Tab-separated table of C-alpha atoms in Angstrom:
chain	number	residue	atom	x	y	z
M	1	UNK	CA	-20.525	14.567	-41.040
M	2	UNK	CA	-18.733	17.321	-39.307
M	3	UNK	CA	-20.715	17.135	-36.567
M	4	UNK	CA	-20.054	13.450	-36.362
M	5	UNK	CA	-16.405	14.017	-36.161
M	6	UNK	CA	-16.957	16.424	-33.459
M	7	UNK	CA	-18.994	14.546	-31.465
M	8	UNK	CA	-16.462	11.444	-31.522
M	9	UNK	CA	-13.162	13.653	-30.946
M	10	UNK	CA	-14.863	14.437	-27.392
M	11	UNK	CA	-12.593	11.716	-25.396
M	12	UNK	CA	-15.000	11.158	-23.064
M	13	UNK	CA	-17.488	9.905	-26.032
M	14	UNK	CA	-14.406	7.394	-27.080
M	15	UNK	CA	-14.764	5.901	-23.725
M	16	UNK	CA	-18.300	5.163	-23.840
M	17	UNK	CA	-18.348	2.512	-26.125
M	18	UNK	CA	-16.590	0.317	-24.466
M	19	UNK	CA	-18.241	0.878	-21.069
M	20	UNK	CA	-21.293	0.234	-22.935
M	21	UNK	CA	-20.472	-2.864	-24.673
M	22	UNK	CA	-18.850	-4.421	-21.681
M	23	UNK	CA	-22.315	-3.952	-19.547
M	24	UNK	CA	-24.029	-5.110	-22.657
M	25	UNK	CA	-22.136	-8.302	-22.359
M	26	UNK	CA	-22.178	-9.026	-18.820
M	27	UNK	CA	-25.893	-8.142	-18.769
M	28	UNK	CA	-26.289	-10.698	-21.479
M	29	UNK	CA	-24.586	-13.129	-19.786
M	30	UNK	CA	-26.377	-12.581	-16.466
M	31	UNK	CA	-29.207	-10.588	-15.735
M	32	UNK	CA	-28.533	-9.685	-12.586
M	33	UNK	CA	-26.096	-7.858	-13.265
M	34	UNK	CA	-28.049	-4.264	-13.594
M	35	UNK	CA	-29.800	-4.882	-10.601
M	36	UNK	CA	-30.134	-2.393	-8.241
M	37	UNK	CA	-27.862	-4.131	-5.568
M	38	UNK	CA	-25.391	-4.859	-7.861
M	39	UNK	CA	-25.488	-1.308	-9.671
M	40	UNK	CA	-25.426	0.079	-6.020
M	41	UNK	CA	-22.474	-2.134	-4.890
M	42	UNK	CA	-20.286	-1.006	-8.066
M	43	UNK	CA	-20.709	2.192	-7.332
M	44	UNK	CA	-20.046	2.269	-3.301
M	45	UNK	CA	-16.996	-0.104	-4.370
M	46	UNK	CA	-15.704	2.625	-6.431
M	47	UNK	CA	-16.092	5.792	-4.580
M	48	UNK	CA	-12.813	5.116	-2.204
M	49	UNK	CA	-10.263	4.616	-4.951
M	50	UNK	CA	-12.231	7.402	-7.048
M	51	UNK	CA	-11.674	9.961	-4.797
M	52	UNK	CA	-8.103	10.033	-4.777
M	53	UNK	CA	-8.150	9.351	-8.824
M	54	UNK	CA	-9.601	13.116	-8.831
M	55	UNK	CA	-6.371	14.379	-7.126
M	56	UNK	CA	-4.304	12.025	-9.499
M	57	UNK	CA	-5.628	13.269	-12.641
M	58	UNK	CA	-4.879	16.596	-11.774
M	59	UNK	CA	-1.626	15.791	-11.251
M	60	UNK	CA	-0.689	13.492	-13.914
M	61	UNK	CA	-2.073	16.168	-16.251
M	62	UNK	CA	0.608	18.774	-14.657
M	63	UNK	CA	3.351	16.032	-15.830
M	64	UNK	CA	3.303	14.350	-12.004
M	65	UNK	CA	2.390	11.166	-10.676
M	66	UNK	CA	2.054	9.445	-6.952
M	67	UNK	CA	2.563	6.045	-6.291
M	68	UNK	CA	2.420	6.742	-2.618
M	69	UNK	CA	-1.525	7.369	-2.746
M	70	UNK	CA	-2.670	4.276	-0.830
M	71	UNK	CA	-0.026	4.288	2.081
M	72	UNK	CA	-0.692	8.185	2.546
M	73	UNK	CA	-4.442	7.059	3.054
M	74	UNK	CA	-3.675	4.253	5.441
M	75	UNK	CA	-1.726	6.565	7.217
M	76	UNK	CA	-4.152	9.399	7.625
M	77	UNK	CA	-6.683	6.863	8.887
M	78	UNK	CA	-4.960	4.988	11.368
M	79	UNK	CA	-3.696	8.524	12.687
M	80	UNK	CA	-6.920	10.226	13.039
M	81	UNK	CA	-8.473	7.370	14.499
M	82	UNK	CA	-6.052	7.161	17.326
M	83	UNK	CA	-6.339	10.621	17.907
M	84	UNK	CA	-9.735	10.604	18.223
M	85	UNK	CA	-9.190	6.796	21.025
M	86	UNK	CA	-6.564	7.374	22.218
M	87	UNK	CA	-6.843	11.406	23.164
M	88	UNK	CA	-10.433	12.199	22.832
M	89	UNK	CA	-9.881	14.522	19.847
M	90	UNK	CA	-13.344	15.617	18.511
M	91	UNK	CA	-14.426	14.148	15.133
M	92	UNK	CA	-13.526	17.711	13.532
M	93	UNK	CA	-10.184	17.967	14.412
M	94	UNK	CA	-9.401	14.430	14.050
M	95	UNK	CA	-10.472	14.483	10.120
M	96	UNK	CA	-8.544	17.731	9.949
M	97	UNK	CA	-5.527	16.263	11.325
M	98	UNK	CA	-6.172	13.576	8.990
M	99	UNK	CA	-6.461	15.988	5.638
M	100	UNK	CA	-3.025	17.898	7.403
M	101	UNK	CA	-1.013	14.817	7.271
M	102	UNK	CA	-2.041	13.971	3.578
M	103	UNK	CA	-1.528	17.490	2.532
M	104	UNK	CA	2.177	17.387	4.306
M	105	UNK	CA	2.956	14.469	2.588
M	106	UNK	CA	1.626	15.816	-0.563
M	107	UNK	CA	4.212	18.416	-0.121
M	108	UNK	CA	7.085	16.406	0.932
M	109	UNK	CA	6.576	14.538	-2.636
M	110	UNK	CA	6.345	17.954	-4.612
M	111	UNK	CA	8.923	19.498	-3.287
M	112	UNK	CA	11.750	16.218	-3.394
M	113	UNK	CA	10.193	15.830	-6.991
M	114	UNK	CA	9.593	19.212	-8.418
M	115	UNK	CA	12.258	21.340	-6.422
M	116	UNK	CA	15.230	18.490	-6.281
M	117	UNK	CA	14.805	17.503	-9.535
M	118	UNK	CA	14.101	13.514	-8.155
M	119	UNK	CA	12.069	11.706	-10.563
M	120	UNK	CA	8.396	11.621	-9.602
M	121	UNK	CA	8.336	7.602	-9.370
M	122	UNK	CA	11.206	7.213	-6.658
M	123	UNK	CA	9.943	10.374	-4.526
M	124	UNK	CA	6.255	8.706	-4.156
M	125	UNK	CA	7.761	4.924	-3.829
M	126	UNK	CA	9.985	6.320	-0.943
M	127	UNK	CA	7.039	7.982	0.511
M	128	UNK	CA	4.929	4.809	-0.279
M	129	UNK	CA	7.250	2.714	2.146
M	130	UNK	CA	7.602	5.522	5.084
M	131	UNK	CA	3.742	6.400	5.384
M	132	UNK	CA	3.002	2.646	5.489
M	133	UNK	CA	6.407	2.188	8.188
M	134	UNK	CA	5.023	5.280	10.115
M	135	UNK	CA	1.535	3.544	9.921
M	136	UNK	CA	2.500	0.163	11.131
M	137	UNK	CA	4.678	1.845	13.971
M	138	UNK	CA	1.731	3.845	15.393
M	139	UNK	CA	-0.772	0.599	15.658
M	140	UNK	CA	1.519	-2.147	16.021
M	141	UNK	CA	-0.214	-3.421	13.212
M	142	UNK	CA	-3.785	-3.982	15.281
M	143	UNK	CA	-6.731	-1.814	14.510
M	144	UNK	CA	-7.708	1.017	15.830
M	145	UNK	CA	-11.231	1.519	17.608
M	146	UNK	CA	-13.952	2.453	18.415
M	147	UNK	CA	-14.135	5.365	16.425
M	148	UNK	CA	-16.891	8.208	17.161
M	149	UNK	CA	-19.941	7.710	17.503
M	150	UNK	CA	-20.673	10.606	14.548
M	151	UNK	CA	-18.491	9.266	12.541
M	152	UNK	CA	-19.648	5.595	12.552
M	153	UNK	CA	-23.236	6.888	12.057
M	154	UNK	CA	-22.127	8.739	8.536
M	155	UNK	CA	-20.184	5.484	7.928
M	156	UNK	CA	-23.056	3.567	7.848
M	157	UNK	CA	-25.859	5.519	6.165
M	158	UNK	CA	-26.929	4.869	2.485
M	159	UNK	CA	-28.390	7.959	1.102
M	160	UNK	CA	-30.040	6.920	-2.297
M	161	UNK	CA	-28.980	3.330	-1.278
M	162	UNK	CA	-25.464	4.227	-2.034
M	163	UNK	CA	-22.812	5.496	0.535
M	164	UNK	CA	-21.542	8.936	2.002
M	165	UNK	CA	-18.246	8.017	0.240
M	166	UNK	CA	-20.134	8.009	-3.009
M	167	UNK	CA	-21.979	10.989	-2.448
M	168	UNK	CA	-18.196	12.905	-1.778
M	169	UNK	CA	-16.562	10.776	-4.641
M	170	UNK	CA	-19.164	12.466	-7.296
M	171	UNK	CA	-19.335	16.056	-5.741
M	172	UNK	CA	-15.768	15.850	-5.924
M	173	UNK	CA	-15.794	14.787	-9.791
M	174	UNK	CA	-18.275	17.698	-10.609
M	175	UNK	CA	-16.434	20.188	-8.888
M	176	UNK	CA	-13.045	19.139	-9.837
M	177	UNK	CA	-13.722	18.564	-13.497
M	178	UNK	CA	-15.525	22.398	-13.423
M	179	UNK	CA	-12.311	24.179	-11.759
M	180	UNK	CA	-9.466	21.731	-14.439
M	181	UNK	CA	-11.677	22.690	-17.333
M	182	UNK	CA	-12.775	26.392	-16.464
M	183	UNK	CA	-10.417	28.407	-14.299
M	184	UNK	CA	-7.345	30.085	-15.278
M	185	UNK	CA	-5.618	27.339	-12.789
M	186	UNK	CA	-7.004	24.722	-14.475
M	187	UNK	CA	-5.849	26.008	-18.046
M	188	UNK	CA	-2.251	26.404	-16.138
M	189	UNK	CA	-2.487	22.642	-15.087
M	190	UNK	CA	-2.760	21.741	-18.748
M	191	UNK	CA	0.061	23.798	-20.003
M	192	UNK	CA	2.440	23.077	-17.459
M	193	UNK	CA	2.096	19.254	-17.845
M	194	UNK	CA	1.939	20.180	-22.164
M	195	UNK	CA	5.548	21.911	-22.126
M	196	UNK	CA	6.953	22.682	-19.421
M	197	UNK	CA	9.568	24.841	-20.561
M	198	UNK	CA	7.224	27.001	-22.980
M	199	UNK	CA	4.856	27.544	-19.932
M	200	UNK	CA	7.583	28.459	-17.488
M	201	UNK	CA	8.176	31.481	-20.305
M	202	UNK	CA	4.517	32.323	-20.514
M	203	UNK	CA	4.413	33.321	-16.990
M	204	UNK	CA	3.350	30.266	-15.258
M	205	UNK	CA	4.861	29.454	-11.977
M	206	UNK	CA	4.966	25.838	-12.742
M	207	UNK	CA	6.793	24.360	-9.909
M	208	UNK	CA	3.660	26.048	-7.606
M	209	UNK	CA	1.237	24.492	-10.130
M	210	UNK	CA	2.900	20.748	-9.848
M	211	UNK	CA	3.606	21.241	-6.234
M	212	UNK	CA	0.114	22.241	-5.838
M	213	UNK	CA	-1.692	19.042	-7.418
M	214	UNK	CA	0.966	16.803	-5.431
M	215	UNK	CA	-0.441	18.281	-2.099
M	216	UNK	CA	-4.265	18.290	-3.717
M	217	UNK	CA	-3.225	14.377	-4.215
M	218	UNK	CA	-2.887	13.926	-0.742
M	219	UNK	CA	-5.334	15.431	0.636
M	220	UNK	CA	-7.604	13.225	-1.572
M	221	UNK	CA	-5.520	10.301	-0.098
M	222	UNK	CA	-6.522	11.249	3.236
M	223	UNK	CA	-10.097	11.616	2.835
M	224	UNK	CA	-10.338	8.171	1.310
M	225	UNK	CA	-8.937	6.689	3.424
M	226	UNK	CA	-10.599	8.652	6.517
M	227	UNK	CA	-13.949	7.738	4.621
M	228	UNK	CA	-12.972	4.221	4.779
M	229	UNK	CA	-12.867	3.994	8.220
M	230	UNK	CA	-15.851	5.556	8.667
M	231	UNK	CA	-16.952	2.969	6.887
M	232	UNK	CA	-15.520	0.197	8.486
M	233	UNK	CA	-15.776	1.806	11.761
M	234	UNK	CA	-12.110	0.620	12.393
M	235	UNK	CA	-8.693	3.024	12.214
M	236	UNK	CA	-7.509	-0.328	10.191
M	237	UNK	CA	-3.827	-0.410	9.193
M	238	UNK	CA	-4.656	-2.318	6.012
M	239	UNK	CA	-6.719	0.649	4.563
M	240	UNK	CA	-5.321	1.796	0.908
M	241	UNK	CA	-3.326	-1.462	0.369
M	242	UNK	CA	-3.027	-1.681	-3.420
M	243	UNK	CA	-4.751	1.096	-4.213
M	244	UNK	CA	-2.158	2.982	-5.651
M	245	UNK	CA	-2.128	0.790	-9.032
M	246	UNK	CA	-6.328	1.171	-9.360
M	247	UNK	CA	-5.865	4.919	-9.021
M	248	UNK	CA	-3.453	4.879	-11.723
M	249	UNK	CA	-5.103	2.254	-14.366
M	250	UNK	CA	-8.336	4.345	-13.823
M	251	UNK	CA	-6.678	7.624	-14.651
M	252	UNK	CA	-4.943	6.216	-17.541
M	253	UNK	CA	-8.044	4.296	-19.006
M	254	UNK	CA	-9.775	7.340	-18.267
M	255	UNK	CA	-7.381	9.015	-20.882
M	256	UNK	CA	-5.200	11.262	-18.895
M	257	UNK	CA	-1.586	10.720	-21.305
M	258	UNK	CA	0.989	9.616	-19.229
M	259	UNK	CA	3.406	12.168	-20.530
M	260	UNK	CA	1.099	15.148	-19.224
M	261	UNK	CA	-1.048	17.678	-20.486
M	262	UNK	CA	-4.022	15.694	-21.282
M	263	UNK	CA	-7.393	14.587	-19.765
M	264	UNK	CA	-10.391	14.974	-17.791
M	265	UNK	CA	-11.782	14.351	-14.635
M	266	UNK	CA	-14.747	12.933	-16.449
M	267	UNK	CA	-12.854	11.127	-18.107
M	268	UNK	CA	-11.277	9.362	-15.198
M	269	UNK	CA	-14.426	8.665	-14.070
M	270	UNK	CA	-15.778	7.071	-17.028
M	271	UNK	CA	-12.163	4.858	-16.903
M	272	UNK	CA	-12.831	4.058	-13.157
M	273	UNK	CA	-16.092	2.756	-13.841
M	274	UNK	CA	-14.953	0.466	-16.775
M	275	UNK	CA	-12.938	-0.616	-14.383
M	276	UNK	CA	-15.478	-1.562	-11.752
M	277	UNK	CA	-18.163	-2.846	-14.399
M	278	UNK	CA	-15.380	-5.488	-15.803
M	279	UNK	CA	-14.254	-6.936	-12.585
M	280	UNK	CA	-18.483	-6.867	-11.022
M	281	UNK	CA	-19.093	-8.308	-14.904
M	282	UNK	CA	-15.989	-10.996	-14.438
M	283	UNK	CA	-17.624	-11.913	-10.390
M	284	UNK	CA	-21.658	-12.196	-11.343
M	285	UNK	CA	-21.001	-13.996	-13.988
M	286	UNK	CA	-18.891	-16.857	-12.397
M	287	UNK	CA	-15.025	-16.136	-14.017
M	288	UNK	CA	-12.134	-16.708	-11.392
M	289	UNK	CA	-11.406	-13.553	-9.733
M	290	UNK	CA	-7.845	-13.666	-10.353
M	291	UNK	CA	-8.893	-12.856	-14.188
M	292	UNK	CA	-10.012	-9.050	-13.161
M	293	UNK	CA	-6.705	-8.179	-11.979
M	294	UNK	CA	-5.243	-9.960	-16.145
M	295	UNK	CA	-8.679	-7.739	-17.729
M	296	UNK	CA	-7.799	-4.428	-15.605
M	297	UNK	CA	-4.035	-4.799	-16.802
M	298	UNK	CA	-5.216	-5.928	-20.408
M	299	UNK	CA	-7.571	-2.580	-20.838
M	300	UNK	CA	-4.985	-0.699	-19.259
M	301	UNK	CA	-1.998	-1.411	-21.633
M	302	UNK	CA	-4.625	-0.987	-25.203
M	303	UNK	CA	-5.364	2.834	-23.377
M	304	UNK	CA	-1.716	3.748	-23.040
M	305	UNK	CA	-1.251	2.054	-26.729
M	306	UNK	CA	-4.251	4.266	-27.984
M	307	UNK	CA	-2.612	7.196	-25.896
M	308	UNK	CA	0.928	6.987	-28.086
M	309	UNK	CA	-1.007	6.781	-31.082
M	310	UNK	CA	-2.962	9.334	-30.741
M	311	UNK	CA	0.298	11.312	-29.641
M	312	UNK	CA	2.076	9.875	-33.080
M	313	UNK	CA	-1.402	11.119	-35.358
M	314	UNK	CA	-1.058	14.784	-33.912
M	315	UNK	CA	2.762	15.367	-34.158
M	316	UNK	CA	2.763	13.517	-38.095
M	317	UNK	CA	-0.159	15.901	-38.602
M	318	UNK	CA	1.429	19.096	-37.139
């Protein structure tokens, strides 16, 4: 029995279950949903948002967030891309440009957030609107190409019948939920988003800590959306439209607490993927599309719900 309630207080095991019921029910209600193209096409459609959900869960577990995510990776795309037309910049330095810029605005957002004491939520939404301005200003709103040859060629390959972006999106969960869970940096991320105040006295520099995940964010913003146009072979100005909110309902379904100090990359994942298998489940099996974007926000509101409960259980209990 004991090891029971072990087993289930592993948050990642909560998730599970309903990422297994939902495929059981979509699978029920049309085979063709596990097949191997439409497995495939869940994950490839995944790996773009997923990779900047890594950088957000890191940073919503340091008490952060970034609603500027999907702007930042417009931006980084449409700028490398014209570097690499417009000036002949080699592939190399036009990705690293590309990371740069994220990283800077990264930064910009820790720094107005963490160091001026601006909330989080009006910092990034300011950003949001400049990267996307700067964007639009530097293409005139047309798209950008032809990219590198290189670069088109990774765009387009299917390793495993997947995608490049895939491949990075699930190094980059392995790796990041190693370093959050087993370094000393990743034990500071946790108690700086916990209490602030008590980790401050501990010895933890917790403005570098939050500062740090806010420029990890956008660097993850950057590579999306410079994977993207790999992709699509096209600097497109459109690129990371929206995906601010899917970063954000994936971390939260994934379990990160909005209120810091909580989560796993994993666990993101696992949310993500939820995510993807409700709104593929919702399409295969006929439903009007609008109705993913009413399920996403549905499953979205019952995690934060279970998230102040479980918050309420601990602090009766303690």
């Amino acid at each position: 029995m004991k090891r029971l309630h072990k087993i289930w207080s592993i948050p990642e095991v909560g998730l599970l279950v309903p990422l297994i019921l939902f495929t059981i029910v979509f699978y029920w209600l049309n085979a063709s949903f596990l097949g191997s193209n439409s497995v495939a096409a869940m994950l490839r459609a995944m790996a773009f948002v997923g990779v900047i959900a890594v950088g957000q869960t890191w940073l919503m577990i340091a008490g952060g967030i970034d609603l500027s995510v999907g702007s930042v990776a417009g931006l980084c795309a449409v700028v490398s891309s014209w570097l690499m037309k417009a000036h002949g910049w080699q592939v190399e330095a036009g990705i690293a440009a590309g990371v740069c810029i994220g990283m800077l605005a990264g930064l910009i957002n820790g720094v107005i957030s963490v160091r001026l004491g601006i909330p989080a939520f009006i910092a990034t939404l300011g950003m949001l609107y400049i990267a996307r301005g700067f964007n639009y200003l530097l293409c005139q709103g047309y798209p950008i190409y032809p990219i590198p040859e290189p670069l088109k060629n990774f765009g387009r390959a299917e390793p495993l019948g997947l995608s490049w972006a895939f491949v990075v999106f699930a190094l980059l969960v392995i790796v990041g939920d190693f370093f959050l869970r087993r370094t000393i940096y990743g034990r500071m991320v946790y108690a700086t988003g916990g209490n602030v105040e008590v980790a401050r006295i501990a010895g933890i520099n917790t403005n570098g800590v939050q500062i740090g995940c806010y420029v990890l964010t956008g660097a993850m913003s950057a590579l999306a959306g410079m994977l993207l146009m790999a992709q699509l072979n096209v600097g497109q100005p459109e690129i990371g439209v929206g995906w601010e909110l899917d970063v954000i309902a994936s971390v939260v379904i994934g379990g990160v607490s909005l209120f810091g100090g909580a989560g796993t990359v994993t666990g993101t994942f696992l949310g993500l993927l939820i995510m993807q298998v409700v709104r593929s489940g919702l399409v295969v099996s006929g439903v009007n599309t609008h109705w993913q974007t009413v399920a996403v926000g549905v499953i979205m509101v019952a995690a934060v719900g279970v998230d102040l409960l479980r918050r309420k259980t601990k602090e009766s209990l303690s």
